[in-house]
């Protein structure tokens, strides 16, 4: 077995938390159950990884097989990477009979025809997600396994989730291969980025909880679950205002959990509106300003602003349109400060 | 008395006195009589007053009733009529609830919103209720979709482009067909994986729309099992049955199994997938 492969496997195992090494190796399926029994998973990780490498040598692992372990790790720890969303366009109207084998073939063929030194791996998951791992080389060097790009694609959707490697120059090649394989003709990056891949999927696939007005009796039942502890000694002075805020918040954010985003960025290119007497910035240039909201869970914190009394309800549409418009990066120009006038780069 | 005049007796004083007493008695009797008469009169007058009062009340009640009848038919009714009005309202509420339930059961229901209409499309497959999908439409200045929860692989934009502006009913009906067919296909695939996983070999390959299913399954023959491979293509995405089915055995199998493959192929074309598998296990027993 190649030394580079051995080193790669060793380093990949070291990344995995000790309690999960065994289950991930089982998922990988490259080592037999009998071989796994011989490993002592309770020793320090350095030793565990050495044992794994020895066993892989016995089975003569190659780099493609080693890469599968990397995909498994990244699938479980997808939130360690930053994901961007890309949208594809197509002209044709016929519904596609998406054939996975054809997709994989076309993708590989396109990529390999442009660049020989790449390692390409595919792995399909139950939710129709296709994970693609690409390690990039150059015409003269072998692929760098430590900086692969990850692509997650759900068939028959126009969205692709990419966690690019630092080597941005390979991105056009990757996009081209995706277009060819999926039968689309154009791809562009959306202004939507997060560490939570699931949340990005929820936003573009419209799986997040939206509040729709219906006559459906089920909806009413779902809401009546919480018991209200009423202490009669406490008098709510502004009960009606509180209820209004709850109602407005529910209308905007829905009842369920929000997708997890870490930031929302607003690049302002608007004129500074000051008192003319103050004579500040009498140049007629837009005042450039960048506002960034950061949070471990931005949308949940926005949802709780009004009920906590820290902001008026309803919140500014600039904040509440994030999931609806599927973007967390805005550029606001003059005319009106509403997202309708936003122009993405 | 006149008796005293014929005789000049010293009885004058006595007779005068007697006269006086008689007069007094007479007076007293008269007064008594008067009083009695007055009391009787008073009693009868009081009686009369009572009678008149009763009569007055009766007449007043009649007048009030007349007034109310004249002032308006929608007004307050007597107790008996009020009870029936309540019953009518109850019945109305019940029948509206029933109608909403009915619409919900037919799959498409709508509710007017401030800016337009919100439609909900419910899906079902052969008696099992599946997911519901929602569309929030704006009606001014033109009909357009504000937001929705339709999965991204359903060609909503195409359907909207064709029908939304011209024929909303058709739009909803076509969209409902797409959603119901998708829900049906997904349900069949899920049922297959859930209930017949022991007959499947490997994983069931599908795609987002569930319009291509590829799987391998075991067909028992005698005391051996033979691996078969099936490929179901649903070219009509408004249909929950496949348009093309290819079943073949993956290894060289005896002749009669080719017939089985053809039979299975036909079965998959016309019957729900999980039900088809049900019939396999039944015929084996």
CSV table of C-alpha atoms in Angstrom, one decimal, chain A residues 87 89-101 124 126-129 153-159 204-219 247 251-252 254 324, chain B residues 100-101 104 109-114 118-120 129-130 132 134-136 146-155 158 161-162 193 203-212 231 233-235 237:
chain,number,residue,atom,x,y,z
A,87,UNK,CA,-28.7,27.3,-8.6
A,89,UNK,CA,-31.1,26.7,-15.0
A,90,UNK,CA,-32.4,24.6,-17.8
A,91,UNK,CA,-34.3,25.5,-20.9
A,92,UNK,CA,-36.0,22.2,-21.6
A,93,UNK,CA,-39.4,21.4,-20.2
A,94,UNK,CA,-39.5,17.6,-20.3
A,95,UNK,CA,-39.4,16.0,-16.9
A,96,UNK,CA,-36.2,14.1,-16.4
A,97,UNK,CA,-35.9,10.4,-15.8
A,98,UNK,CA,-32.9,10.9,-13.6
A,99,UNK,CA,-30.6,7.9,-13.9
A,100,UNK,CA,-27.9,7.8,-11.3
A,101,UNK,CA,-25.5,5.7,-13.3
A,124,UNK,CA,-25.6,8.0,-2.3
A,126,UNK,CA,-31.3,7.5,1.7
A,127,UNK,CA,-32.7,11.0,1.3
A,128,UNK,CA,-31.7,11.0,-2.4
A,129,UNK,CA,-28.6,13.0,-1.7
A,153,UNK,CA,-26.8,17.1,-5.2
A,154,UNK,CA,-30.4,16.0,-5.0
A,155,UNK,CA,-31.6,14.6,-8.2
A,156,UNK,CA,-34.2,16.5,-10.3
A,157,UNK,CA,-33.6,19.7,-8.3
A,158,UNK,CA,-31.8,22.8,-9.6
A,159,UNK,CA,-29.8,23.2,-6.5
A,204,UNK,CA,-34.2,26.0,-0.8
A,205,UNK,CA,-36.3,22.9,-0.7
A,206,UNK,CA,-39.0,24.8,1.3
A,207,UNK,CA,-38.9,22.2,4.0
A,208,UNK,CA,-38.9,24.8,6.8
A,209,UNK,CA,-42.0,25.6,8.7
A,210,UNK,CA,-44.1,28.3,7.0
A,211,UNK,CA,-47.3,29.6,8.4
A,212,UNK,CA,-50.1,29.1,6.0
A,213,UNK,CA,-53.6,30.1,6.7
A,214,UNK,CA,-55.9,27.1,6.2
A,215,UNK,CA,-59.1,25.8,7.4
A,216,UNK,CA,-57.4,22.5,8.2
A,217,UNK,CA,-58.5,21.3,11.6
A,218,UNK,CA,-55.2,19.6,12.2
A,219,UNK,CA,-53.4,22.9,12.4
A,247,UNK,CA,-49.4,36.4,16.7
A,251,UNK,CA,-47.3,34.6,11.2
A,252,UNK,CA,-43.9,35.6,10.0
A,254,UNK,CA,-44.2,29.8,11.6
A,324,UNK,CA,-38.3,33.4,1.8
B,100,UNK,CA,-65.0,22.4,5.0
B,101,UNK,CA,-64.2,18.9,6.2
B,104,UNK,CA,-60.4,19.0,3.0
B,109,UNK,CA,-59.3,23.7,0.0
B,110,UNK,CA,-58.7,27.4,0.0
B,111,UNK,CA,-59.0,30.3,2.4
B,112,UNK,CA,-59.2,34.0,1.6
B,113,UNK,CA,-56.3,36.0,3.0
B,114,UNK,CA,-55.7,39.7,3.2
B,118,UNK,CA,-54.2,30.4,0.4
B,119,UNK,CA,-54.7,27.0,-1.0
B,120,UNK,CA,-53.9,23.7,0.6
B,129,UNK,CA,-53.6,10.3,3.8
B,130,UNK,CA,-50.2,11.7,3.0
B,132,UNK,CA,-50.3,18.4,2.5
B,134,UNK,CA,-49.6,24.9,0.6
B,135,UNK,CA,-49.7,27.8,-1.9
B,136,UNK,CA,-50.1,31.4,-0.8
B,146,UNK,CA,-46.2,34.6,-3.1
B,147,UNK,CA,-44.9,31.6,-1.2
B,148,UNK,CA,-45.4,27.9,-1.2
B,149,UNK,CA,-44.3,24.6,0.3
B,150,UNK,CA,-44.3,22.5,-2.9
B,151,UNK,CA,-41.1,20.4,-3.2
B,152,UNK,CA,-38.6,21.8,-5.6
B,153,UNK,CA,-38.6,18.9,-8.0
B,154,UNK,CA,-42.3,19.3,-8.8
B,155,UNK,CA,-42.3,21.5,-12.0
B,158,UNK,CA,-44.0,25.4,-15.6
B,161,UNK,CA,-46.7,29.5,-16.4
B,162,UNK,CA,-49.3,27.5,-18.4
B,193,UNK,CA,-38.6,-0.9,1.8
B,203,UNK,CA,-30.8,-1.0,-1.5
B,204,UNK,CA,-33.7,0.4,-3.5
B,205,UNK,CA,-32.3,3.0,-5.9
B,206,UNK,CA,-34.7,5.9,-6.5
B,207,UNK,CA,-34.6,9.6,-7.3
B,208,UNK,CA,-36.3,12.7,-5.8
B,209,UNK,CA,-39.4,12.4,-7.9
B,210,UNK,CA,-39.5,8.6,-7.4
B,211,UNK,CA,-40.0,8.2,-11.1
B,212,UNK,CA,-37.2,5.7,-11.5
B,231,UNK,CA,-36.3,-1.3,-13.3
B,233,UNK,CA,-39.7,4.0,-15.2
B,234,UNK,CA,-42.6,6.4,-14.6
B,235,UNK,CA,-42.5,8.6,-17.6
B,237,UNK,CA,-45.2,12.0,-13.6
